[in-house]
Amino acid sequence: MPEAARARWVLAVATSVVLVATGCSSSSNGGGGSGSSDASKTFSYQSNEPQNPLQPANANEVGGGRIIQNLFKGLVDYDPTNAKIRMQVADTIDTSDSLTFTVTLKDGWKFHDGTPVHAQNFVDAWNWGANPANNQINSSWFSDIEGYQDVHPASGQPTSDKMSGLTVTDDLHFTVKLNHKVSYFEYKLGYIAFSPLPEGFFKDPAGYGQKPVGNGPYQFVSWAHNSQVVTKTFPDYQGVDKPKNGGIVFKMYTTSEAAYADLQSNNLDVMDQVPPSALATYKSDLGDRAVDAPQGAIQNIGFTLYQADWAAPEKAQVRQGLSMAIDRATITKTVLQGSRAPASAWVAEGVEGYKAGTCGDFCNFDPAKAKQLIQQGGGVPGNKVLITYNADGGHKEWVDAVCNSIRQNTGVDCLGDPKPDFKTARQAITAHQLNGAFRTGWVQDYPLNANFLADVYRTGAASNDTGYSSPQFDQAATQADEAASVADTVTGYQQAEAVLQSGMPAVPLWYYRTNSGYSTKVQNVKFDSFGNPAWTQVEVKG
């Protein structure tokens, strides 16, 4: 995620461990360990304060994304066991040309206010999300749809508030016409931005952003800012993933160490990621409740290419040099206790289209070459680089290690620039208020390499936080979108990824795994490749 859904989740947008101690259990279960479960009881999950109001098109980071994905459900989602597309509100999505898609909805879906989920709810939501007047961070996700440029022009005023490519046939049918072929458009429809919105939302978007009304497996109960978001199971949920619990309480923590302490004392039920300080011991601490699972996610360092100091073409050599000054193998082995694998590409391992080595020599540790490239590029501005990160996310140790590696091997001064929490860091990043470098991770919003590339590095993309713009990359991405099949799209995006080596807008560091755990109060906790537990399948012991 979009650090996108994403992000995201990401979806970031990063799988960061970011979070506010409440010090009490939300489970309300009386302990035990009999193995029986009580479907009426809630469980708590380590989370962080969302960056924006809880509107589906307004979250591209994990704090808001993970909550919204439980409150809302779109046409499709992804099976947590294999990441394959599965139909949810949609009964069928048909296309013969990857240009026009006919959507048939299942009858009987309801919003949490009792109103039916109809085709108009999707069309109105997407048009609202695309409208720049509504300032939705994920508006570019609708850019494939015909008429997007009329609603959200690159410059000047909109000439319409409705995308011409969206047509409602009746309550259960609508068509989506794209402005160019996208072979994998169905994959994208699982992202939270494509959720439907109830009619009442449009009368009070701000109010609904604080008290969202969705159609997902869980309905909103309360939001105590910087403390917790409480949800409960929606009894009329029509999805294929019926909840086996009574709801989720998303608890905010100021440090991941505090969250881990709460997990060990059964005051937190499920973690996002254990802190680096616990990586060496969490498996022995938790025993069979420790989680070590694959995740489609990557950790990067992005650069502020929107700043004059970093925008000059020759500064690409400086970024390449800084990348070669980082001893990924040692940092992942020591600081991260072998829980990460050094990255050699901008797409995460395990994602369809992953191709090792796309970064070439620039992801190899070579201090001599690093110094040479930095010198050829005119040096680091001021001979000093700051790496901004969120201090509540368990990142200090590795940021310090990266800076030590750069400093010792190049003579460039490098310092971590901690922001107090994830929300503050993301606001500075998305507002382009930094000058230098910043931590940026990405968790898949959909399991294709396109998500790690088009949604992050295409000019103007919602999660293009670096300001990178390359006509060569954009052209390759468009050609990949318009390929005849998903397989050809994957190949096309591998060619687009190869372009990034020359501009180096972000330095790939390492691929994530989900290193997590859960309390003695819950069972059947299984994480998917998005780094999320199968939320509805978690059981609270009776």
Coordinates of C-alpha atoms in Angstrom, one line a residue:
M1 CA 0.0 0.0 0.0
P2 CA 0.0 2.7 -1.2
E3 CA 2.6 2.8 2.2
A4 CA -0.3 3.0 -0.7
A5 CA -3.6 0.6 0.6
R6 CA -2.6 0.1 0.6
A7 CA -1.0 2.5 1.1
R8 CA -0.3 -0.2 1.6
W9 CA -1.5 -0.2 4.0
V10 CA 0.5 1.4 1.5
L11 CA -1.2 0.7 0.7
A12 CA 2.5 3.9 1.5
V13 CA 2.5 2.9 1.9
A14 CA 4.9 1.1 4.1
T15 CA 4.8 -1.7 6.4
S16 CA 6.0 0.5 9.2
V17 CA 5.5 -0.4 12.9
V18 CA 3.9 2.9 14.1
L19 CA 1.9 3.3 17.1
V20 CA 0.1 5.0 21.0
A21 CA 0.0 3.0 24.2
T22 CA -3.3 2.6 25.8
G23 CA -2.1 0.0 28.3
C24 CA -5.3 -2.0 28.4
S25 CA -6.7 -5.0 26.6
S26 CA -9.6 -4.5 24.2
S27 CA -10.3 -8.1 24.1
S28 CA -12.4 -8.3 27.2
N29 CA -11.9 -12.1 27.2
G30 CA -11.1 -13.8 30.4
G31 CA -7.9 -15.4 29.2
G32 CA -8.1 -19.1 29.0
G33 CA -6.6 -21.4 26.5
S34 CA -9.2 -24.1 26.0
G35 CA -9.2 -23.7 22.2
S36 CA -12.9 -22.9 22.1
S37 CA -13.8 -19.5 20.6
D38 CA -16.4 -16.8 21.2
A39 CA -17.5 -15.1 18.0
S40 CA -19.0 -12.2 20.0
K41 CA -15.6 -11.0 21.4
T42 CA -13.3 -8.4 19.9
F43 CA -9.5 -8.6 19.5
S44 CA -7.0 -5.7 19.5
Y45 CA -4.4 -4.9 16.8
Q46 CA -1.3 -2.7 16.9
S47 CA -2.0 0.3 14.7
N48 CA -1.3 4.0 14.2
E49 CA -3.3 7.2 13.9
P50 CA -4.5 7.5 10.3
Q51 CA -3.0 10.4 8.3
N52 CA -6.4 11.5 6.9
P53 CA -10.1 11.2 7.6
L54 CA -11.4 7.6 7.0
Q55 CA -12.6 8.1 3.4
P56 CA -11.7 5.2 1.0
A57 CA -10.0 7.5 -1.6
N58 CA -8.0 9.3 1.1
A59 CA -5.7 6.7 2.5
N60 CA -2.5 5.5 0.9
E61 CA -0.8 4.5 4.2
V62 CA -1.3 1.6 6.5
G63 CA -2.8 3.5 9.4
G64 CA -5.9 4.5 7.5
G65 CA -5.8 1.8 4.9
R66 CA -6.0 -1.2 7.3
I67 CA -9.0 0.3 9.0
I68 CA -10.8 1.2 5.8
Q69 CA -10.3 -2.2 4.3
N70 CA -12.3 -3.7 7.2
L71 CA -15.1 -1.1 7.1
F72 CA -15.6 -1.2 3.4
K73 CA -15.6 -3.9 0.7
G74 CA -15.3 -3.3 -3.0
L75 CA -16.1 -5.3 -6.1
V76 CA -13.3 -7.7 -5.4
D77 CA -10.6 -8.5 -2.9
Y78 CA -7.7 -11.0 -2.6
D79 CA -7.9 -14.4 -1.0
P80 CA -5.5 -14.3 2.1
T81 CA -4.3 -17.8 1.4
N82 CA -3.0 -17.2 -2.2
A83 CA -3.6 -13.5 -3.1
K84 CA -5.9 -14.5 -5.9
I85 CA -8.7 -12.2 -6.9
R86 CA -12.1 -13.2 -5.5
M87 CA -15.5 -11.7 -6.1
Q88 CA -17.1 -9.7 -3.3
V89 CA -19.8 -7.2 -4.1
A90 CA -19.3 -8.1 -7.8
D91 CA -20.9 -11.2 -9.1
T92 CA -19.1 -10.9 -12.4
I93 CA -16.7 -8.4 -14.2
D94 CA -16.6 -9.1 -17.9
T95 CA -14.5 -7.6 -20.7
S96 CA -13.6 -8.7 -24.2
D97 CA -11.0 -6.0 -24.9
S98 CA -9.5 -4.8 -21.6
L99 CA -11.1 -1.4 -22.4
T100 CA -14.8 -1.7 -21.5
F101 CA -15.7 -3.7 -18.3
T102 CA -19.3 -4.7 -17.5
V103 CA -19.9 -5.1 -13.8
T104 CA -22.8 -7.2 -12.4
L105 CA -23.3 -6.8 -8.6
K106 CA -24.6 -9.3 -6.2
D107 CA -28.1 -8.5 -4.8
G108 CA -28.6 -8.1 -1.1
W109 CA -25.5 -6.1 0.0
K110 CA -26.1 -3.4 2.5
F111 CA -24.3 -0.4 4.0
H112 CA -24.0 -0.3 7.8
D113 CA -26.9 2.2 7.8
G114 CA -29.2 -0.4 6.2
T115 CA -29.3 1.2 2.7
P116 CA -28.6 -1.1 -0.3
V117 CA -25.3 -1.2 -2.2
H118 CA -26.2 -0.4 -5.8
A119 CA -24.2 0.5 -8.9
Q120 CA -24.8 4.2 -8.4
N121 CA -22.9 4.0 -5.0
F122 CA -19.8 2.9 -6.8
V123 CA -20.1 5.4 -9.7
D124 CA -20.8 8.3 -7.3
A125 CA -17.9 7.3 -5.0
W126 CA -15.4 7.1 -7.9
N127 CA -16.5 10.4 -9.4
W128 CA -16.2 12.1 -6.0
G129 CA -12.8 10.5 -5.3
A130 CA -11.5 11.8 -8.7
N131 CA -12.7 15.3 -8.2
P132 CA -9.8 17.6 -7.2
A133 CA -12.1 19.8 -5.1
N134 CA -12.4 16.9 -2.7
N135 CA -8.6 16.7 -2.2
Q136 CA -8.5 12.9 -2.1
I137 CA -4.9 11.5 -2.0
N138 CA -5.8 8.5 -4.2
S139 CA -7.6 10.4 -6.9
S140 CA -5.0 9.3 -9.6
W141 CA -6.2 5.7 -9.1
F142 CA -9.2 6.6 -11.3
S143 CA -7.0 8.1 -14.1
D144 CA -7.5 5.0 -16.3
I145 CA -11.2 5.8 -16.6
E146 CA -12.4 7.7 -19.7
G147 CA -13.2 11.3 -18.8
Y148 CA -10.9 11.5 -15.8
Q149 CA -9.0 14.4 -17.4
D150 CA -12.3 16.3 -17.7
V151 CA -12.9 15.9 -13.9
H152 CA -9.3 16.1 -12.8
P153 CA -7.3 18.0 -15.5
A154 CA -3.5 18.3 -15.3
S155 CA -4.0 22.1 -15.3
G156 CA -7.0 24.5 -15.4
Q157 CA -10.5 24.0 -14.2
P158 CA -12.5 20.8 -14.5
T159 CA -15.1 20.8 -17.2
S160 CA -17.2 18.0 -15.6
D161 CA -17.8 16.4 -12.3
K162 CA -18.5 13.0 -13.8
M163 CA -16.3 10.7 -15.7
S164 CA -17.8 9.8 -19.0
G165 CA -16.5 6.2 -18.8
L166 CA -18.9 5.3 -16.0
T167 CA -22.4 4.4 -16.9
V168 CA -25.1 3.0 -14.6
T169 CA -27.4 0.5 -16.4
D170 CA -29.6 -0.4 -13.4
D171 CA -29.2 -1.1 -9.7
L172 CA -27.0 -4.1 -10.2
H173 CA -25.2 -3.2 -13.4
F174 CA -22.7 -0.6 -14.6
T175 CA -20.0 -0.3 -17.2
V176 CA -16.5 1.1 -16.9
K177 CA -14.8 2.4 -20.1
L178 CA -11.1 3.1 -19.9
N179 CA -9.2 5.7 -21.8
H180 CA -6.7 3.0 -22.8
K181 CA -6.4 -0.7 -22.4
V182 CA -5.4 -2.0 -19.0
S183 CA -5.0 -5.8 -19.0
Y184 CA -4.9 -6.0 -15.2
F185 CA -7.7 -3.4 -14.3
E186 CA -9.6 -6.1 -12.4
Y187 CA -6.6 -6.5 -10.1
K188 CA -6.7 -2.8 -9.3
L189 CA -10.4 -2.9 -8.3
G190 CA -9.5 -4.6 -5.0
Y191 CA -7.8 -1.4 -3.8
I192 CA -9.8 0.5 -1.1
A193 CA -10.1 3.6 -3.3
F194 CA -12.7 1.7 -5.4
S195 CA -15.0 1.2 -2.5
P196 CA -18.7 2.3 -2.7
L197 CA -20.1 5.1 -0.6
P198 CA -23.6 5.4 0.8
E199 CA -25.8 8.2 -0.3
G200 CA -25.6 10.0 3.0
F201 CA -21.8 10.4 2.6
F202 CA -22.2 13.0 -0.1
K203 CA -24.3 15.3 2.2
D204 CA -21.6 15.3 4.9
P205 CA -18.2 14.0 3.7
A206 CA -16.3 15.5 6.6
G207 CA -18.6 14.0 9.2
Y208 CA -18.5 10.6 7.5
G209 CA -14.7 10.8 7.4
Q210 CA -14.8 10.9 11.2
K211 CA -17.7 8.3 11.6
P212 CA -17.5 6.2 8.4
V213 CA -20.4 4.1 7.2
G214 CA -19.2 1.3 5.0
N215 CA -20.4 -2.1 3.7
G216 CA -17.5 -4.3 5.0
P217 CA -17.3 -7.0 7.6
Y218 CA -16.9 -4.6 10.5
Q219 CA -18.8 -1.4 11.2
F220 CA -17.5 1.7 12.9
V221 CA -18.1 2.3 16.6
S222 CA -15.8 5.1 17.8
W223 CA -12.5 6.9 17.1
A224 CA -10.6 8.3 20.0
H225 CA -7.8 10.1 18.1
N226 CA -4.3 9.0 18.9
S227 CA -5.7 6.2 21.1
Q228 CA -7.9 3.7 19.3
V229 CA -10.5 3.0 16.6
V230 CA -13.2 0.5 17.7
T231 CA -15.2 -1.6 15.3
K232 CA -17.8 -4.4 15.7
T233 CA -19.0 -7.1 13.4
F234 CA -21.7 -6.1 10.9
P235 CA -24.4 -8.8 11.2
D236 CA -25.7 -8.3 7.7
Y237 CA -22.4 -8.6 5.9
Q238 CA -22.8 -10.4 2.7
G239 CA -19.1 -11.2 1.8
V240 CA -17.5 -14.6 1.5
D241 CA -15.3 -13.9 4.5
K242 CA -17.8 -13.9 7.4
P243 CA -16.2 -12.8 10.7
K244 CA -15.4 -15.4 13.3
N245 CA -15.0 -12.6 16.0
G246 CA -17.0 -9.7 17.3
G247 CA -14.8 -6.9 16.0
I248 CA -11.4 -5.3 16.0
V249 CA -10.0 -2.6 18.2
F250 CA -7.1 -0.7 16.4
K251 CA -4.8 0.5 19.3
M252 CA -2.3 3.3 18.7
Y253 CA 1.2 3.0 20.3
T254 CA 3.9 5.6 20.6
T255 CA 6.6 3.0 20.4
S256 CA 6.7 -0.5 19.0
E257 CA 8.5 -1.6 22.2
A258 CA 5.5 -0.6 24.2
A259 CA 3.3 -2.6 21.9
Y260 CA 5.5 -5.6 22.2
A261 CA 5.4 -5.3 26.0
D262 CA 1.6 -5.2 25.8
L263 CA 1.6 -8.3 23.6
Q264 CA 3.7 -10.2 26.0
S265 CA 1.4 -9.3 28.9
N266 CA -1.8 -10.1 26.9
N267 CA -2.9 -6.4 26.7
L268 CA -2.5 -6.5 22.9
D269 CA -3.7 -9.4 20.9
V270 CA -2.0 -9.1 17.5
M271 CA 1.1 -7.1 16.4
D272 CA 1.9 -5.5 13.1
Q273 CA 5.7 -6.1 13.4
V274 CA 7.8 -6.7 16.4
P275 CA 10.5 -4.0 17.1
P276 CA 14.1 -4.5 15.9
S277 CA 15.1 -4.9 19.5
A278 CA 12.9 -8.1 19.8
L279 CA 13.9 -9.7 16.5
A280 CA 16.5 -11.9 18.1
T281 CA 14.2 -13.1 20.9
Y282 CA 10.6 -12.9 19.8
K283 CA 10.4 -16.5 18.6
S284 CA 11.6 -17.8 21.9
D285 CA 9.5 -15.3 23.8
L286 CA 6.3 -16.2 22.0
G287 CA 6.9 -19.9 21.0
D288 CA 4.2 -21.1 18.6
R289 CA 2.6 -17.7 18.7
A290 CA 5.4 -16.1 16.8
V291 CA 4.8 -15.3 13.2
D292 CA 7.4 -15.4 10.4
A293 CA 5.7 -15.2 7.1
P294 CA 6.5 -13.9 3.5
Q295 CA 5.3 -10.4 2.7
G296 CA 5.1 -8.5 -0.6
A297 CA 6.8 -5.4 0.7
I298 CA 10.0 -3.5 0.4
Q299 CA 11.9 -0.8 2.3
N300 CA 13.4 2.1 0.3
I301 CA 15.0 5.5 0.8
G302 CA 13.4 8.1 -1.4
F303 CA 14.9 11.4 -2.4
T304 CA 13.3 14.8 -2.7
L305 CA 13.7 15.3 -6.4
Y306 CA 11.3 18.2 -6.3
Q307 CA 14.1 20.2 -4.6
A308 CA 16.6 22.0 -6.8
D309 CA 19.5 20.5 -4.9
W310 CA 18.5 17.0 -6.0
A311 CA 16.8 17.7 -9.3
A312 CA 19.8 18.1 -11.5
P313 CA 20.4 15.1 -13.9
E314 CA 23.9 14.6 -12.6
K315 CA 22.6 14.0 -9.0
A316 CA 21.4 10.6 -10.2
Q317 CA 25.0 9.5 -9.9
V318 CA 25.1 10.8 -6.3
R319 CA 22.1 8.7 -5.5
Q320 CA 23.6 5.7 -7.1
G321 CA 26.8 6.3 -5.1
L322 CA 24.9 6.6 -1.8
S323 CA 23.2 3.3 -2.7
M324 CA 26.5 1.6 -3.2
A325 CA 27.8 2.9 0.1
I326 CA 25.1 0.9 2.1
D327 CA 26.2 -2.5 3.4
R328 CA 22.8 -4.2 3.1
A329 CA 24.1 -7.6 3.8
T330 CA 25.7 -6.7 7.2
I331 CA 22.7 -4.5 8.3
T332 CA 20.1 -7.1 7.5
K333 CA 22.2 -9.8 9.2
T334 CA 23.0 -7.8 12.4
V335 CA 20.7 -4.9 13.1
L336 CA 17.7 -6.7 11.6
Q337 CA 18.7 -10.2 12.8
G338 CA 18.4 -11.9 9.4
S339 CA 14.7 -11.0 9.2
R340 CA 15.1 -9.1 5.9
A341 CA 16.7 -9.9 2.6
P342 CA 18.9 -7.3 0.8
A343 CA 17.1 -5.8 -2.1
S344 CA 18.4 -5.9 -5.7
A345 CA 15.2 -4.5 -7.4
W346 CA 12.3 -2.1 -6.8
V347 CA 9.7 -4.8 -6.7
A348 CA 9.4 -7.1 -3.7
E349 CA 10.2 -10.8 -3.7
G350 CA 7.3 -13.1 -4.3
V351 CA 5.3 -10.5 -6.3
E352 CA 4.4 -11.6 -9.8
G353 CA 6.9 -9.9 -12.0
Y354 CA 9.7 -9.7 -9.4
K355 CA 13.1 -9.8 -11.2
A356 CA 16.2 -10.0 -9.1
G357 CA 19.1 -7.8 -10.1
T358 CA 17.2 -5.0 -11.8
C359 CA 19.1 -2.4 -9.7
G360 CA 22.3 -3.8 -11.2
D361 CA 25.6 -2.9 -9.5
F362 CA 24.0 0.1 -7.8
C363 CA 22.6 -2.2 -5.1
N364 CA 26.0 -3.8 -4.5
F365 CA 28.2 -2.7 -1.7
D366 CA 31.3 -1.0 -3.3
P367 CA 32.7 1.9 -1.3
A368 CA 35.3 2.8 -3.9
K369 CA 32.7 3.1 -6.7
A370 CA 30.4 4.9 -4.3
K371 CA 32.9 7.7 -3.7
Q372 CA 33.6 7.9 -7.4
L373 CA 30.0 8.3 -8.4
I374 CA 29.3 10.9 -5.7
Q375 CA 32.2 12.9 -6.9
Q376 CA 31.2 12.6 -10.5
G377 CA 27.7 13.9 -9.6
G378 CA 29.1 17.0 -8.0
G379 CA 28.8 15.7 -4.4
V380 CA 25.9 15.5 -1.9
P381 CA 24.5 19.0 -1.4
G382 CA 26.3 20.5 1.6
N383 CA 28.0 17.1 2.0
K384 CA 25.2 16.2 4.3
V385 CA 22.1 14.1 3.9
L386 CA 19.2 13.7 6.3
I387 CA 17.0 10.6 6.3
T388 CA 13.6 11.4 7.6
Y389 CA 11.7 8.6 9.4
N390 CA 8.9 8.1 11.9
A391 CA 10.3 7.6 15.4
D392 CA 7.4 5.5 16.6
G393 CA 8.1 2.8 14.0
G394 CA 11.1 0.9 15.1
H395 CA 13.3 2.4 12.4
K396 CA 16.0 4.2 14.4
E397 CA 18.4 1.3 14.6
W398 CA 18.5 0.6 10.9
V399 CA 18.5 4.3 9.8
D400 CA 21.5 4.9 12.1
A401 CA 23.2 1.8 10.6
V402 CA 22.6 3.1 7.1
C403 CA 23.9 6.5 8.0
N404 CA 27.0 5.0 9.6
S405 CA 27.6 2.9 6.5
I406 CA 27.3 6.0 4.3
R407 CA 29.5 8.2 6.6
Q408 CA 32.2 5.6 7.0
N409 CA 32.5 4.7 3.4
T410 CA 32.1 8.0 1.6
G411 CA 32.9 10.8 4.1
V412 CA 29.4 12.2 3.5
D413 CA 27.7 13.3 6.8
C414 CA 24.5 11.4 7.2
L415 CA 22.0 11.7 10.1
G416 CA 18.6 10.4 10.9
D417 CA 15.8 12.9 11.0
P418 CA 13.1 11.5 13.3
K419 CA 9.5 12.8 13.2
P420 CA 7.5 12.0 16.4
D421 CA 5.0 9.7 14.6
F422 CA 4.0 8.2 11.3
K423 CA 1.2 10.7 10.6
T424 CA 3.7 13.6 11.1
A425 CA 6.3 12.0 8.9
R426 CA 3.7 11.2 6.1
Q427 CA 2.3 14.7 6.2
A428 CA 5.8 16.1 5.6
I429 CA 6.5 13.7 2.9
T430 CA 3.3 14.1 0.9
A431 CA 3.4 17.9 1.3
H432 CA 6.9 17.9 -0.2
Q433 CA 8.3 19.7 2.9
L434 CA 11.6 17.8 3.1
N435 CA 15.0 18.4 1.5
G436 CA 17.1 15.3 1.3
A437 CA 16.0 11.7 1.8
F438 CA 13.3 9.8 3.7
R439 CA 12.3 6.3 4.6
T440 CA 9.6 5.0 2.3
G441 CA 8.3 1.4 2.3
W442 CA 5.7 -0.2 0.0
V443 CA 3.3 -3.0 0.7
Q444 CA 1.5 -4.4 -2.3
D445 CA -2.0 -3.2 -3.0
Y446 CA -2.4 -5.9 -5.6
P447 CA 0.0 -8.7 -6.3
L448 CA 1.6 -7.5 -9.5
N449 CA 4.9 -5.7 -10.2
A450 CA 2.8 -2.8 -11.7
N451 CA 1.8 -1.8 -8.2
F452 CA 5.3 -1.2 -7.1
L453 CA 6.2 0.8 -10.2
A454 CA 3.3 2.6 -11.8
D455 CA 1.7 3.7 -8.5
V456 CA 5.0 4.9 -7.1
Y457 CA 7.2 6.2 -10.0
R458 CA 4.8 7.2 -12.8
T459 CA 4.6 11.0 -13.2
G460 CA 1.9 12.4 -10.9
A461 CA 1.0 9.0 -9.3
A462 CA -0.7 9.2 -5.9
S463 CA 2.3 7.7 -4.1
N464 CA 5.0 9.3 -6.1
D465 CA 6.5 11.0 -3.1
T466 CA 9.9 11.7 -4.7
G467 CA 8.5 13.8 -7.5
Y468 CA 10.2 11.6 -10.0
S469 CA 9.3 12.1 -13.7
S470 CA 10.7 10.2 -16.6
P471 CA 9.1 10.2 -20.0
Q472 CA 10.9 7.0 -20.8
F473 CA 9.5 5.3 -17.7
D474 CA 6.0 6.7 -18.3
Q475 CA 6.0 5.4 -21.9
A476 CA 7.2 2.0 -20.9
A477 CA 4.5 1.9 -18.2
T478 CA 1.7 2.9 -20.6
Q479 CA 2.9 0.2 -23.1
A480 CA 2.8 -2.3 -20.3
D481 CA -0.7 -1.3 -19.3
E482 CA -1.9 -1.8 -22.9
A483 CA -0.4 -5.2 -23.4
A484 CA -2.6 -8.0 -24.6
S485 CA -2.5 -10.1 -21.4
V486 CA -1.5 -9.8 -17.8
A487 CA 1.6 -11.9 -18.5
D488 CA 2.7 -9.4 -21.2
T489 CA 1.9 -6.5 -18.8
V490 CA 4.2 -8.1 -16.2
T491 CA 7.0 -8.3 -18.8
G492 CA 6.4 -4.7 -19.9
Y493 CA 6.7 -3.5 -16.3
Q494 CA 10.0 -5.3 -15.9
Q495 CA 11.2 -3.2 -18.8
A496 CA 9.9 -0.1 -17.1
E497 CA 11.6 -1.0 -13.9
A498 CA 14.9 -1.2 -15.7
V499 CA 14.6 2.6 -16.4
L500 CA 14.8 3.4 -12.7
Q501 CA 18.4 2.4 -12.5
S502 CA 19.5 5.5 -14.5
G503 CA 17.5 8.0 -12.4
M504 CA 17.6 6.2 -9.0
P505 CA 14.7 8.1 -7.5
A506 CA 14.7 5.7 -4.5
V507 CA 17.3 3.3 -3.1
P508 CA 16.0 -0.2 -2.6
L509 CA 17.2 -1.5 0.8
W510 CA 15.6 -4.8 1.7
Y511 CA 12.5 -7.0 1.4
Y512 CA 10.3 -7.5 4.3
R513 CA 8.9 -10.5 6.0
T514 CA 6.1 -10.4 8.5
N515 CA 7.7 -10.8 11.9
S516 CA 4.8 -10.7 14.3
G517 CA 3.0 -12.5 17.1
Y518 CA -0.2 -12.8 19.0
S519 CA -1.4 -13.2 22.6
T520 CA -2.7 -16.3 24.3
K521 CA -6.2 -14.9 24.0
V522 CA -6.6 -15.5 20.3
Q523 CA -6.0 -18.3 17.8
N524 CA -6.1 -19.0 14.0
V525 CA -4.0 -15.9 13.4
K526 CA -2.6 -16.2 9.8
F527 CA -0.9 -13.4 7.9
D528 CA -1.3 -12.9 4.2
S529 CA 1.3 -11.6 1.6
F530 CA 0.0 -8.0 2.2
G531 CA 1.3 -8.2 5.8
N532 CA -2.2 -8.3 7.3
P533 CA -3.8 -11.0 9.4
A534 CA -6.8 -12.7 7.8
W535 CA -8.9 -10.3 10.0
T536 CA -12.2 -12.0 9.8
Q537 CA -10.7 -15.5 10.6
V538 CA -9.0 -14.5 13.9
E539 CA -10.8 -16.3 16.7
V540 CA -11.0 -15.0 20.3
K541 CA -10.8 -17.8 22.9
G542 CA -13.8 -18.3 25.0

